[in-house]
mmCIF file of C-alpha atoms (C1' of nucleotides) in Angstrom:
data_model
loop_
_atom_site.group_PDB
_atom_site.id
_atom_site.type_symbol
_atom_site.label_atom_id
_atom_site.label_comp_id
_atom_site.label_asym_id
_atom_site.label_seq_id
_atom_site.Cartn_x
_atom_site.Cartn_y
_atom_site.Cartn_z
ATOM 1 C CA UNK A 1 64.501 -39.421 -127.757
ATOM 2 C CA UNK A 2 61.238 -38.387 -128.162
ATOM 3 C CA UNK A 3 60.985 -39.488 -131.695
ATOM 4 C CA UNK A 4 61.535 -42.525 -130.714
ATOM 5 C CA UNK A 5 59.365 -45.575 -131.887
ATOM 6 C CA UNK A 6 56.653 -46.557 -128.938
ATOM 7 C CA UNK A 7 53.920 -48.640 -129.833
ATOM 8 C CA UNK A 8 52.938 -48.890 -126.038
ATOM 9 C CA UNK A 9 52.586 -45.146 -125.425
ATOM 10 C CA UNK A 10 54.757 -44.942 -122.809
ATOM 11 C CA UNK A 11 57.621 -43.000 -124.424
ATOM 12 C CA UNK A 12 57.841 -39.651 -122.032
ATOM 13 C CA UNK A 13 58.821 -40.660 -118.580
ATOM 14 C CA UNK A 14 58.476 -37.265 -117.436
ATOM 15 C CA UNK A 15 60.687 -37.306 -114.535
ATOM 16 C CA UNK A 16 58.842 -36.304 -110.899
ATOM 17 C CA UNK A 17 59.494 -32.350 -109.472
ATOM 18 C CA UNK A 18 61.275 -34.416 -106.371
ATOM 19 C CA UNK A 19 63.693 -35.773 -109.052
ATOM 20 C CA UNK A 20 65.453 -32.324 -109.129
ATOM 21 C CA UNK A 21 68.029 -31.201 -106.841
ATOM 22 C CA UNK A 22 66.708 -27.876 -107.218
ATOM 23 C CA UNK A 23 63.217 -29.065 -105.784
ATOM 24 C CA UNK A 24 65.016 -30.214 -102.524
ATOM 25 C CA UNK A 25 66.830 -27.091 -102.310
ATOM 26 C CA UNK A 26 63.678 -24.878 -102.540
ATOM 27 C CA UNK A 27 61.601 -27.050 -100.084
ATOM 28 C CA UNK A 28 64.296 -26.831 -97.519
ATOM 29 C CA UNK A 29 64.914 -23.212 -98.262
ATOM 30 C CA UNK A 30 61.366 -21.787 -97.923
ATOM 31 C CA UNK A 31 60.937 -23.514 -95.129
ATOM 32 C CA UNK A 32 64.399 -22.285 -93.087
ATOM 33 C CA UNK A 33 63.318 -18.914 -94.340
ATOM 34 C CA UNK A 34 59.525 -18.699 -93.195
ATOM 35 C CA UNK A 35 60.615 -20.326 -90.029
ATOM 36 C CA UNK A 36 63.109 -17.200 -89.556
ATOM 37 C CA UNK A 37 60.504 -15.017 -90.691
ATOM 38 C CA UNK A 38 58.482 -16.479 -87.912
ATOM 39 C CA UNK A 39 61.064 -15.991 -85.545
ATOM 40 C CA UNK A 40 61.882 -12.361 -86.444
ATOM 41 C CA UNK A 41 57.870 -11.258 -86.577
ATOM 42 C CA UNK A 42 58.133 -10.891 -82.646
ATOM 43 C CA UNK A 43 60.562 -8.572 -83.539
ATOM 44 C CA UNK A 44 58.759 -6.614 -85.795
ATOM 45 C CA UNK A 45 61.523 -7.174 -88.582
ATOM 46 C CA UNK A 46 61.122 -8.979 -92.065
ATOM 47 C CA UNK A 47 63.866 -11.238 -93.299
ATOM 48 C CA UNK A 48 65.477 -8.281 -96.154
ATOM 49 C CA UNK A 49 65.280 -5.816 -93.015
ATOM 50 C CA UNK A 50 67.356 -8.140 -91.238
ATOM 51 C CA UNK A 51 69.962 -8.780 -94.072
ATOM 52 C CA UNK A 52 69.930 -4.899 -94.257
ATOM 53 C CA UNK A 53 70.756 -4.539 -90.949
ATOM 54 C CA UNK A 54 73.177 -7.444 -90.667
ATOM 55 C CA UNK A 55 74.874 -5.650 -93.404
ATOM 56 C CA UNK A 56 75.304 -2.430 -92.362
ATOM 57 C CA UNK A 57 76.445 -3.399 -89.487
ATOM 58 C CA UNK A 58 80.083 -4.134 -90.499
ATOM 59 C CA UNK A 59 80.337 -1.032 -92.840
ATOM 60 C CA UNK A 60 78.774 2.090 -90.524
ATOM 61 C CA UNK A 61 77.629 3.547 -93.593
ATOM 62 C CA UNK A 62 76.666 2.412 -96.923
ATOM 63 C CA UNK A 63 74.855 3.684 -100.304
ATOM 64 C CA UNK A 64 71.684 2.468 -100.929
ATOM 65 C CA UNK A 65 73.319 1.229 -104.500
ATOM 66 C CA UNK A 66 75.651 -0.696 -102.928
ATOM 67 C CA UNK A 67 73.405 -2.446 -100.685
ATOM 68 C CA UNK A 68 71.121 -3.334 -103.299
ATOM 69 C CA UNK A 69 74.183 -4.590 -105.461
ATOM 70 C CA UNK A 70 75.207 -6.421 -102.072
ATOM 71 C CA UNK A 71 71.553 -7.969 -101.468
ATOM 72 C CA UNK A 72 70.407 -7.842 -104.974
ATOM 73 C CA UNK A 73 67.723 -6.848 -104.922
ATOM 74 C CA UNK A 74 67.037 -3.629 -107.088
ATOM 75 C CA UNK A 75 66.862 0.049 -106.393
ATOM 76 C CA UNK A 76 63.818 0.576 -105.412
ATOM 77 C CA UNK A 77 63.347 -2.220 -103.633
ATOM 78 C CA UNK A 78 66.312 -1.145 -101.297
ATOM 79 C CA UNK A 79 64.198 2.484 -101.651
ATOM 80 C CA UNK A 80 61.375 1.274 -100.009
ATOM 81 C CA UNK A 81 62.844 -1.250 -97.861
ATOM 82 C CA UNK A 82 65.255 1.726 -96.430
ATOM 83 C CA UNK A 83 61.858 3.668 -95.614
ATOM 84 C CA UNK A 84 60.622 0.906 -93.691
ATOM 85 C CA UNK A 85 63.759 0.800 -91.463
ATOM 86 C CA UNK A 86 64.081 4.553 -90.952
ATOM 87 C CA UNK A 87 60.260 4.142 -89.893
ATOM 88 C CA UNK A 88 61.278 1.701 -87.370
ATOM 89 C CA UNK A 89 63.822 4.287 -86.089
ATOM 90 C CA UNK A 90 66.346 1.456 -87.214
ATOM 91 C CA UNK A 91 68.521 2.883 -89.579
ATOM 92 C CA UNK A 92 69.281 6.851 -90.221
ATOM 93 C CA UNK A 93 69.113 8.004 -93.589
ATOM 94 C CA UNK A 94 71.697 10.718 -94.384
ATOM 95 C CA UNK A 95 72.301 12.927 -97.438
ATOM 96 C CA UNK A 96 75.828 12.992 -99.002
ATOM 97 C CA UNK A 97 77.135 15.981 -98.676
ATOM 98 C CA UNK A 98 79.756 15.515 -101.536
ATOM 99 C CA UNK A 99 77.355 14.275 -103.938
ATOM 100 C CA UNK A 100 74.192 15.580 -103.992
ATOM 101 C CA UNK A 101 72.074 12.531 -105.642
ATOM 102 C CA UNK A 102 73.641 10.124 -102.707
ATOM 103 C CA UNK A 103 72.859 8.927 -99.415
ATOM 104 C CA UNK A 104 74.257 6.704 -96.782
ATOM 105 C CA UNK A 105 72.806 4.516 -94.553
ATOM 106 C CA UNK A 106 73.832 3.586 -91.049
ATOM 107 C CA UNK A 107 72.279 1.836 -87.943
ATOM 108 C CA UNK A 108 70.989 3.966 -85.383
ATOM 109 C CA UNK A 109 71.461 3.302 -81.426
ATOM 110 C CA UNK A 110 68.303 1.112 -81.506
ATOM 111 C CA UNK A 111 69.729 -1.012 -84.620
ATOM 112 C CA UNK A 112 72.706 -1.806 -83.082
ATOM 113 C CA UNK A 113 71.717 -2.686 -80.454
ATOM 114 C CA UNK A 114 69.407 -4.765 -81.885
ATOM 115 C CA UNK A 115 71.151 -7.140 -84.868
ATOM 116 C CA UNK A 116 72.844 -9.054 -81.807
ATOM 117 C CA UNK A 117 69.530 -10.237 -80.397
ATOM 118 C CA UNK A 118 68.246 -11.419 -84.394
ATOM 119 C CA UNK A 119 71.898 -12.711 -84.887
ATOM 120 C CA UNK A 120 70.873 -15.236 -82.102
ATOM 121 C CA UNK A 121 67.828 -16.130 -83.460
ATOM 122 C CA UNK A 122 69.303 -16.725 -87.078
ATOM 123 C CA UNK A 123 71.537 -19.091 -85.019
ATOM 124 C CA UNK A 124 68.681 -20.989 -83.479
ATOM 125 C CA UNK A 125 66.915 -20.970 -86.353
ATOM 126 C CA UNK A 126 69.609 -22.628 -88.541
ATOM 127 C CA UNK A 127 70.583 -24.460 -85.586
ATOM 128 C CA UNK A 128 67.220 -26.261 -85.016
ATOM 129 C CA UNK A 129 66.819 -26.957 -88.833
ATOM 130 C CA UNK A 130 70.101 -28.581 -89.646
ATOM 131 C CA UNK A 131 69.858 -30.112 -86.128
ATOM 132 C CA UNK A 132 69.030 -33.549 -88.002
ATOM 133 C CA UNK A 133 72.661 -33.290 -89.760
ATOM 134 C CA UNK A 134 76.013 -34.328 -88.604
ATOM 135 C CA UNK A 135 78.431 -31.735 -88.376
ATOM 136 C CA UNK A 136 80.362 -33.202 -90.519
ATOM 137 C CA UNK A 137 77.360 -32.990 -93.071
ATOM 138 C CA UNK A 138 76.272 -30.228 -92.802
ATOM 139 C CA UNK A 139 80.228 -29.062 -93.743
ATOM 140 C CA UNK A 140 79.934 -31.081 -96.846
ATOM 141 C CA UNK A 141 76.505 -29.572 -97.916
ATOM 142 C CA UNK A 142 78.087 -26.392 -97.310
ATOM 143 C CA UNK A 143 80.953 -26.932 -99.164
ATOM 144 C CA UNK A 144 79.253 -28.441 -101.970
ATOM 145 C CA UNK A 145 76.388 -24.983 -102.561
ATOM 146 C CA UNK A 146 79.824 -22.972 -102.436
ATOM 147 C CA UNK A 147 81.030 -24.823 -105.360
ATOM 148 C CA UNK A 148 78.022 -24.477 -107.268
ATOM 149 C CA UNK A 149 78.336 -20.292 -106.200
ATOM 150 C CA UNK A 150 81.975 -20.148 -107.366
ATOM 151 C CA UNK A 151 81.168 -21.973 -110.413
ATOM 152 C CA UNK A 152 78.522 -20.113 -111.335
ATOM 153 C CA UNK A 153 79.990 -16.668 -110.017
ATOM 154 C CA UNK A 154 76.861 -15.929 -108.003
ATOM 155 C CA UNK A 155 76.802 -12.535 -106.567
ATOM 156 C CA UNK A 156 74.353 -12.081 -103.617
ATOM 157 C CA UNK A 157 70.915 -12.730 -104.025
ATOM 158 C CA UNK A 158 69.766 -13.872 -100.551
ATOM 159 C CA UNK A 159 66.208 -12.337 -100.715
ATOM 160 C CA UNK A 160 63.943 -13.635 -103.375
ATOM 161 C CA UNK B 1 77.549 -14.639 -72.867
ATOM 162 C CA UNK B 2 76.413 -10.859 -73.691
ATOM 163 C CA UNK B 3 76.714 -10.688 -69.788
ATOM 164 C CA UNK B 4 80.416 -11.149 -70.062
ATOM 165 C CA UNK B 5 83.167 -8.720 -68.985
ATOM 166 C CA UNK B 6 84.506 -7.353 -72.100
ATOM 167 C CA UNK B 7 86.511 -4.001 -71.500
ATOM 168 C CA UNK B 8 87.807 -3.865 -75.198
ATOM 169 C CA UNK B 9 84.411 -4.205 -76.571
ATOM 170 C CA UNK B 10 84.808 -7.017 -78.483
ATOM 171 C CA UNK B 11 81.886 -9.004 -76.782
ATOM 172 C CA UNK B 12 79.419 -9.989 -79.166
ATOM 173 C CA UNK B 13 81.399 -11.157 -82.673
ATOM 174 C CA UNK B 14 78.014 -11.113 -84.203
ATOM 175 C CA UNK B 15 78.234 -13.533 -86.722
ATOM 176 C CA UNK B 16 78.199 -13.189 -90.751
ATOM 177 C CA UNK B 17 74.881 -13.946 -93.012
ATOM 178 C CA UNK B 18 77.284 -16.612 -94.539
ATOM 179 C CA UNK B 19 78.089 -18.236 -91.292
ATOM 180 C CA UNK B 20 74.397 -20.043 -91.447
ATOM 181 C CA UNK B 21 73.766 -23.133 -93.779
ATOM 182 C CA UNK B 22 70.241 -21.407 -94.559
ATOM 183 C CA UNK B 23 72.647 -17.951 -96.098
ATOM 184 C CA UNK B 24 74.206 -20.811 -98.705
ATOM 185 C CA UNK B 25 70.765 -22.614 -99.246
ATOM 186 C CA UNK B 26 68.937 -19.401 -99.897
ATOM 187 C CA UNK B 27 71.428 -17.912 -101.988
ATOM 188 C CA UNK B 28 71.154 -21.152 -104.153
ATOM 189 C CA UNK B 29 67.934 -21.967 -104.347
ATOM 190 C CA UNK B 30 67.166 -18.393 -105.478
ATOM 191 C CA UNK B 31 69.223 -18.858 -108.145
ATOM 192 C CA UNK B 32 68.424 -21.810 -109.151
ATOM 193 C CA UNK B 33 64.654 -21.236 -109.024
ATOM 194 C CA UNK B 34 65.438 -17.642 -110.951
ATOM 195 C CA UNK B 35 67.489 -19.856 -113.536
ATOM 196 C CA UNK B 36 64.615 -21.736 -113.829
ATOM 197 C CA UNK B 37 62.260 -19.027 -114.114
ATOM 198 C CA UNK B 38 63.911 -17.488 -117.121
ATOM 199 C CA UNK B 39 64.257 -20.840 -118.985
ATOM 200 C CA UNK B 40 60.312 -21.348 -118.787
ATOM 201 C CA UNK B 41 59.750 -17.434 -119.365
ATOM 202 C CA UNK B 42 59.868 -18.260 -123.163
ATOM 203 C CA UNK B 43 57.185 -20.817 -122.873
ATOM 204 C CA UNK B 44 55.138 -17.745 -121.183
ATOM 205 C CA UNK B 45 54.459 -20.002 -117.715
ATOM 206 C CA UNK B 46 55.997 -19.282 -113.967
ATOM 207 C CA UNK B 47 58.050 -22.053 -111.864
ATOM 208 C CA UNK B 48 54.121 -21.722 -109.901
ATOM 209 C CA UNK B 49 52.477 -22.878 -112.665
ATOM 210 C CA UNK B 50 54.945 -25.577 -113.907
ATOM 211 C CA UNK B 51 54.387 -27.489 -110.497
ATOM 212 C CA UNK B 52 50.691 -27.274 -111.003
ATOM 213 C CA UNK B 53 50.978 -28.679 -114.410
ATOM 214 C CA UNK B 54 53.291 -31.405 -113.615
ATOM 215 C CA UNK B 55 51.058 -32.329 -110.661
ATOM 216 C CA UNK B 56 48.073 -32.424 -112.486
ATOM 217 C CA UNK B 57 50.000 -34.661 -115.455
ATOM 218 C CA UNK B 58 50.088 -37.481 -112.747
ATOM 219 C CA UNK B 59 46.550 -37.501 -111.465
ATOM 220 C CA UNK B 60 44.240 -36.678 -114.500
ATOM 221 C CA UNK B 61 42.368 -34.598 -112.237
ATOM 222 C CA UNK B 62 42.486 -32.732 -109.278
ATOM 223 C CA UNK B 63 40.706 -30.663 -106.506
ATOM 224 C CA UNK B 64 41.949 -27.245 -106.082
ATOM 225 C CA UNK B 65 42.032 -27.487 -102.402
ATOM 226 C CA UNK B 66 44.224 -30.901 -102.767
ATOM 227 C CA UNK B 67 46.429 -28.982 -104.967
ATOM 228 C CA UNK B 68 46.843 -26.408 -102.497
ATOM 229 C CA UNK B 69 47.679 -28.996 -99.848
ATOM 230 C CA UNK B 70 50.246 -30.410 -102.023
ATOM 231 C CA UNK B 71 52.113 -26.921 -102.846
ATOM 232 C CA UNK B 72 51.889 -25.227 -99.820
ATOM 233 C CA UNK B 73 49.912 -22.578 -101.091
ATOM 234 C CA UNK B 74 46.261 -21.184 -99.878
ATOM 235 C CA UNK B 75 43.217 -21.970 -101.790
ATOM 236 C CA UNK B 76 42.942 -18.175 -102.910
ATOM 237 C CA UNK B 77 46.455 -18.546 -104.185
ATOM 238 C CA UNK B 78 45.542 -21.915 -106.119
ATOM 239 C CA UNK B 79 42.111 -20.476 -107.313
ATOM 240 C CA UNK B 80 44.212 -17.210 -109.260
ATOM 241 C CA UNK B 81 46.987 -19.623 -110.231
ATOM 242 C CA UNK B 82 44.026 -21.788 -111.971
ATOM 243 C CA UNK B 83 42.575 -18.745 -113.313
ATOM 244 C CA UNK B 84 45.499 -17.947 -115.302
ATOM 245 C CA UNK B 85 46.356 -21.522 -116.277
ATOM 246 C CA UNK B 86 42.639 -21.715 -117.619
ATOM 247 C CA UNK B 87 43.427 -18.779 -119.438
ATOM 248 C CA UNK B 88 46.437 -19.929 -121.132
ATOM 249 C CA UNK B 89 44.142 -23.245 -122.131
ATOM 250 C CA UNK B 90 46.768 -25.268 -120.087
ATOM 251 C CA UNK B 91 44.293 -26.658 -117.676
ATOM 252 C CA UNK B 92 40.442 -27.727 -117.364
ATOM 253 C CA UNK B 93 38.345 -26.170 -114.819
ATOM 254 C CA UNK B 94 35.482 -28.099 -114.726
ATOM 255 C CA UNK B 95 32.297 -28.195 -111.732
ATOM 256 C CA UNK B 96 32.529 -31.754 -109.683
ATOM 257 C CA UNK B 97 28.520 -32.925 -110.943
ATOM 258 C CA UNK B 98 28.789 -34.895 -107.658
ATOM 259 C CA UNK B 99 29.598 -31.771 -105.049
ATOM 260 C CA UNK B 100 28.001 -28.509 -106.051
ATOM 261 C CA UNK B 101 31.159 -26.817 -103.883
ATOM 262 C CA UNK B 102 34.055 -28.894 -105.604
ATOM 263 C CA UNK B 103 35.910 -28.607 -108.966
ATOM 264 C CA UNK B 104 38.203 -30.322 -110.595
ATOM 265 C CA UNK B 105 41.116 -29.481 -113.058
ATOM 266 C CA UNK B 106 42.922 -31.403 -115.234
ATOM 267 C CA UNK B 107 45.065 -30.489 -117.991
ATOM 268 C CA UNK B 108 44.110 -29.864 -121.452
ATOM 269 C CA UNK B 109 45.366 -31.354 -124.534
ATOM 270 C CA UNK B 110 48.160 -28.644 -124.826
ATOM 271 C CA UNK B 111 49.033 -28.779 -121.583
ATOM 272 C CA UNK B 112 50.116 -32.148 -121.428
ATOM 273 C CA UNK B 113 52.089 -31.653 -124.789
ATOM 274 C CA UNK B 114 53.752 -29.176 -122.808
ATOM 275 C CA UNK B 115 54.533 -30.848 -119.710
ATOM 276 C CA UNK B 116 57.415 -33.197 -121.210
ATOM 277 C CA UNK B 117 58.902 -30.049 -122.942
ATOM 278 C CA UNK B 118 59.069 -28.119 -119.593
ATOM 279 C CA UNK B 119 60.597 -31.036 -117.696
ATOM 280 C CA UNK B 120 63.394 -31.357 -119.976
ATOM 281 C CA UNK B 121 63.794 -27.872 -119.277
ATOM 282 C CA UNK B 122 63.698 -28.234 -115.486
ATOM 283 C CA UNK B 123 66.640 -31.617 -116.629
ATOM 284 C CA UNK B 124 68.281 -29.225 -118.115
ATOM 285 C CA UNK B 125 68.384 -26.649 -114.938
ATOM 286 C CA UNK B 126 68.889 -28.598 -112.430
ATOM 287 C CA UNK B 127 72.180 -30.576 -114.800
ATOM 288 C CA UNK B 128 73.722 -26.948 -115.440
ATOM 289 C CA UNK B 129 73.187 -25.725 -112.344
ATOM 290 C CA UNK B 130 74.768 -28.869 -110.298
ATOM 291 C CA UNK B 131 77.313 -29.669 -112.895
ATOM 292 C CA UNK B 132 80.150 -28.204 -110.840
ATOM 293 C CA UNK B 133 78.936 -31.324 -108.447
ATOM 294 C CA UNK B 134 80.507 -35.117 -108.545
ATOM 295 C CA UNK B 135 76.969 -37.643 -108.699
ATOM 296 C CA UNK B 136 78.174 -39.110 -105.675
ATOM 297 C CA UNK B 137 78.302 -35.577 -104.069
ATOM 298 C CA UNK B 138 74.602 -34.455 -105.586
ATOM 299 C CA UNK B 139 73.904 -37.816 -103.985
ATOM 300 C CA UNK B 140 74.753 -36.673 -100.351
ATOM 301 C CA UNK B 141 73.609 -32.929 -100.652
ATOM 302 C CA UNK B 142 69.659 -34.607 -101.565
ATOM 303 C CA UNK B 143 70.182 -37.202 -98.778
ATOM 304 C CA UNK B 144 70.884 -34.246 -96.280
ATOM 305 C CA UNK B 145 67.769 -32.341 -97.375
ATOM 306 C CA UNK B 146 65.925 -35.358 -97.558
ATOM 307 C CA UNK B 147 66.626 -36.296 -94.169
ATOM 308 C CA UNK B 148 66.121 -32.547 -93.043
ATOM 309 C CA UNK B 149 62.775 -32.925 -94.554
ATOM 310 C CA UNK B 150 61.712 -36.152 -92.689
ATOM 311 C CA UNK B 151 62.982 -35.230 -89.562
ATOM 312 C CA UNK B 152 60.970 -31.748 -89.606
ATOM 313 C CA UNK B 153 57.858 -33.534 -91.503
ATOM 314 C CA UNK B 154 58.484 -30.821 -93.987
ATOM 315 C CA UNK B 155 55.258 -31.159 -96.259
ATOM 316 C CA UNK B 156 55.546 -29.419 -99.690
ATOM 317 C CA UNK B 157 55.889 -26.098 -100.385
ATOM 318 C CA UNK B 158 57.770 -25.526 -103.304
ATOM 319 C CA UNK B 159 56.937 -21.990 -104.196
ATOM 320 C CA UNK B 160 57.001 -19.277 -101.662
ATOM 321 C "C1'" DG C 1 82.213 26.393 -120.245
ATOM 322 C "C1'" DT C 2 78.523 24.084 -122.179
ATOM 323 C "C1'" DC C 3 76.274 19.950 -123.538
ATOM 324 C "C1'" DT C 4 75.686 15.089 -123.489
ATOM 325 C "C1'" DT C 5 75.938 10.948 -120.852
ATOM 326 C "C1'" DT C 6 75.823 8.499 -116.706
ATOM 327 C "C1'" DT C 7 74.583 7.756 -111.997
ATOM 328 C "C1'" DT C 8 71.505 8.134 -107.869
ATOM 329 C "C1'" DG C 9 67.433 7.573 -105.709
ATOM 330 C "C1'" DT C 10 62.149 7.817 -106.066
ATOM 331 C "C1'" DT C 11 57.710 6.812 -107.812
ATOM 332 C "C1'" DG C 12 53.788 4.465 -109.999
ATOM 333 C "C1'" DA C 13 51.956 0.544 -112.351
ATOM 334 C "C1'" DC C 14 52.120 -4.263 -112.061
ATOM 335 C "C1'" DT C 15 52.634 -9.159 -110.182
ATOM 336 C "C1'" DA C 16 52.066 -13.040 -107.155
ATOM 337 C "C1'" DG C 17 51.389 -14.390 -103.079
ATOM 338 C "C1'" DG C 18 48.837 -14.377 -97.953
ATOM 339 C "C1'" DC C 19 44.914 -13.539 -94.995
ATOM 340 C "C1'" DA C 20 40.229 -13.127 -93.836
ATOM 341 C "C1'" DA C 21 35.483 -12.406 -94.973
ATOM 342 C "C1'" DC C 22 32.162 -14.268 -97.722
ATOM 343 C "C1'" DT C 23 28.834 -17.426 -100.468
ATOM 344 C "C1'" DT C 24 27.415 -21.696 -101.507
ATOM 345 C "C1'" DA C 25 26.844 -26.362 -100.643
ATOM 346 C "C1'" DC C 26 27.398 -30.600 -98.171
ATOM 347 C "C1'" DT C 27 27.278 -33.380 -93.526
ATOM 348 C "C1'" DG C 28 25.767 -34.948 -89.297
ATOM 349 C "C1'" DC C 29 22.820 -34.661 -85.267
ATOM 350 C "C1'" DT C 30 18.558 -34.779 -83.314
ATOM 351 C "C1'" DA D 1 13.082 -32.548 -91.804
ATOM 352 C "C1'" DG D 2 15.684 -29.020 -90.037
ATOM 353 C "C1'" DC D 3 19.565 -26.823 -88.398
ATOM 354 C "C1'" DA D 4 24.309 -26.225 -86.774
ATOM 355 C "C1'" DG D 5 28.676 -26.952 -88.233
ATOM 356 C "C1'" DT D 6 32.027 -27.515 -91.712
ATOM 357 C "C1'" DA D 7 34.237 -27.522 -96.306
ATOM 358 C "C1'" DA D 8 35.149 -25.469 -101.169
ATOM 359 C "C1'" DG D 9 36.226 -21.840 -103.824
ATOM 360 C "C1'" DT D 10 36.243 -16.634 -104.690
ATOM 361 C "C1'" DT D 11 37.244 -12.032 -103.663
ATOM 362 C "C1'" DG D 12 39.249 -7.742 -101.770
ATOM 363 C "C1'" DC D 13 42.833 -5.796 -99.339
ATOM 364 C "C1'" DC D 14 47.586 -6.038 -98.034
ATOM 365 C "C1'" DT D 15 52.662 -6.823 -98.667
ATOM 366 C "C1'" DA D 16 57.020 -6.854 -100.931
ATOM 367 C "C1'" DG D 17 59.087 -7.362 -104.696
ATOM 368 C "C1'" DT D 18 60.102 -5.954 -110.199
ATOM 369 C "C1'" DC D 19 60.365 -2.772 -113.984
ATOM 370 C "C1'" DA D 20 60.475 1.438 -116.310
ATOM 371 C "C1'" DA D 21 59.965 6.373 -116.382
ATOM 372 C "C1'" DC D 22 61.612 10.069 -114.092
ATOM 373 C "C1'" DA D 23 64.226 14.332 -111.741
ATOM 374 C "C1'" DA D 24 68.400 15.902 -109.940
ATOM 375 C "C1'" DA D 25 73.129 15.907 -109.859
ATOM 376 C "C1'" DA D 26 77.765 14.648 -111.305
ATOM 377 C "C1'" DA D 27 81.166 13.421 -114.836
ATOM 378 C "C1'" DG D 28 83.087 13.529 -119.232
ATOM 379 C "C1'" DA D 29 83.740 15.358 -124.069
ATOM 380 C "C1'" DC D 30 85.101 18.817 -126.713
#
DNA sequence: GTCTTTTTGTTGACTAGGCAACTTACTGCT
DNA sequence: AGCAGTAAGTTGCCTAGTCAACAAAAAGAC
């Protein structure tokens, strides 16, 4: 290929960034995500606080390991990340009293109360951006990035 | 909706991460663009810097501020990103003789030698990452974000 | 029962970006 | 010509991650 004979110099067509799915993916992405992000600043949350929350809210109680294998995203990350929230008064930090290295985390009151109010706005926000998409597209797009996760056996990595 | 009379307190099925088309997206792209990442690791350059050089291999040469315009990315982020790229003797950073404020970079000899090796890299992806995908059903996935794109006038921003 | 290994969470150094203040230089108005 | 306004690029501070070293505790080996 690029041994090949070229007398006119023109034997590297380097193909264009937009030529790759992945380029597509990543415009669209940043741009659902920083829109979110927009949306949740009134709110005083960041995009990993609200996966954290949205998270914990099905479970009651979860180790910070899990959640980071859940999100992942590493330890520390979730370390720091879990500080944040307890600052907020959004999630309550509790040691394990079987196992002395472990903790849980939970919601509080306030973080209940408020992952129903972000759930909406993760609705509008997807809502408004795929608003250009048939239903019926939007299924098939879908369908199509679950394949590539099964395929690939992608574990969660929502947050960058 | 919240309003609603719901004595067994089932009244706001808040739903899942996965339940929005920007969860799947994300979750992709992250991959994708981590996949990337560790493919052009050995060639000591970030997915940031791959854009830059494949931008500049188009153009010859190139204002920092239009480069910033066409990532997405501030002019402070552009003038460190240049730094390093200088450093690495990828790109040119050379003082516009016409505008004592402007500059211009362009890439050096051994960065455009290494543009066509990166690309095939970024082929080479984008193939293993969408192989799980029929053409025709790449095909439709890129027209949806394409169309998402237009009808949002999405301009670039590759990199977060 | 002790000693090694593993697991849990934290911390500090580092990275790559954003934002805003700043310097320098050009532009346009009069 | 002079001066206000604007544009280009740099810098410092901030944020939110990673990674690796670490302390404390549990688990496993024998």
């Amino acid at each position: 290929m690029e041994l090949t004979i070229d007398p006119m110099n023109r034997s590297s067509p380097v193909p264009a960034l937009t030529d790759h799915l992945g380029y597509w993916l990543r415009l669209v992405s940043n741009h659902v995500s920083a829109g979110f992000a927009r949306r949740l600043e009134r709110h005083g949350v960041t995009v990993a606080e609200w996966v954290v929350l949205r998270e914990l809210l099905d479970v009651d109680a979860l180790a910070p390991s899990r959640l980071a294998d859940r999100m992942g995203m590493t330890r520390g990350a979730i370390s720091k990340l879990a500080d944040r929230l307890v600052a907020k008064a959004l999630v309550d930090r509790q040691d394990d009293p079987q196992d002395g290295r472990a903790q849980t985390l939970a919601l509080t009151a306030a973080g209940r109360r408020l992952v129903p109010r972000l759930a909406r706005l993760a609705d509008a926000n997807d809502a408004a951006f795929f608003a250009a998409l048939a239903s019926r597209e939007r299924a098939t797009v879908e369908a199509a990035l679950r394949k590539v996760v099964a395929q690939h056996g992608l574990k969660h990595r929502p947050v960058d």
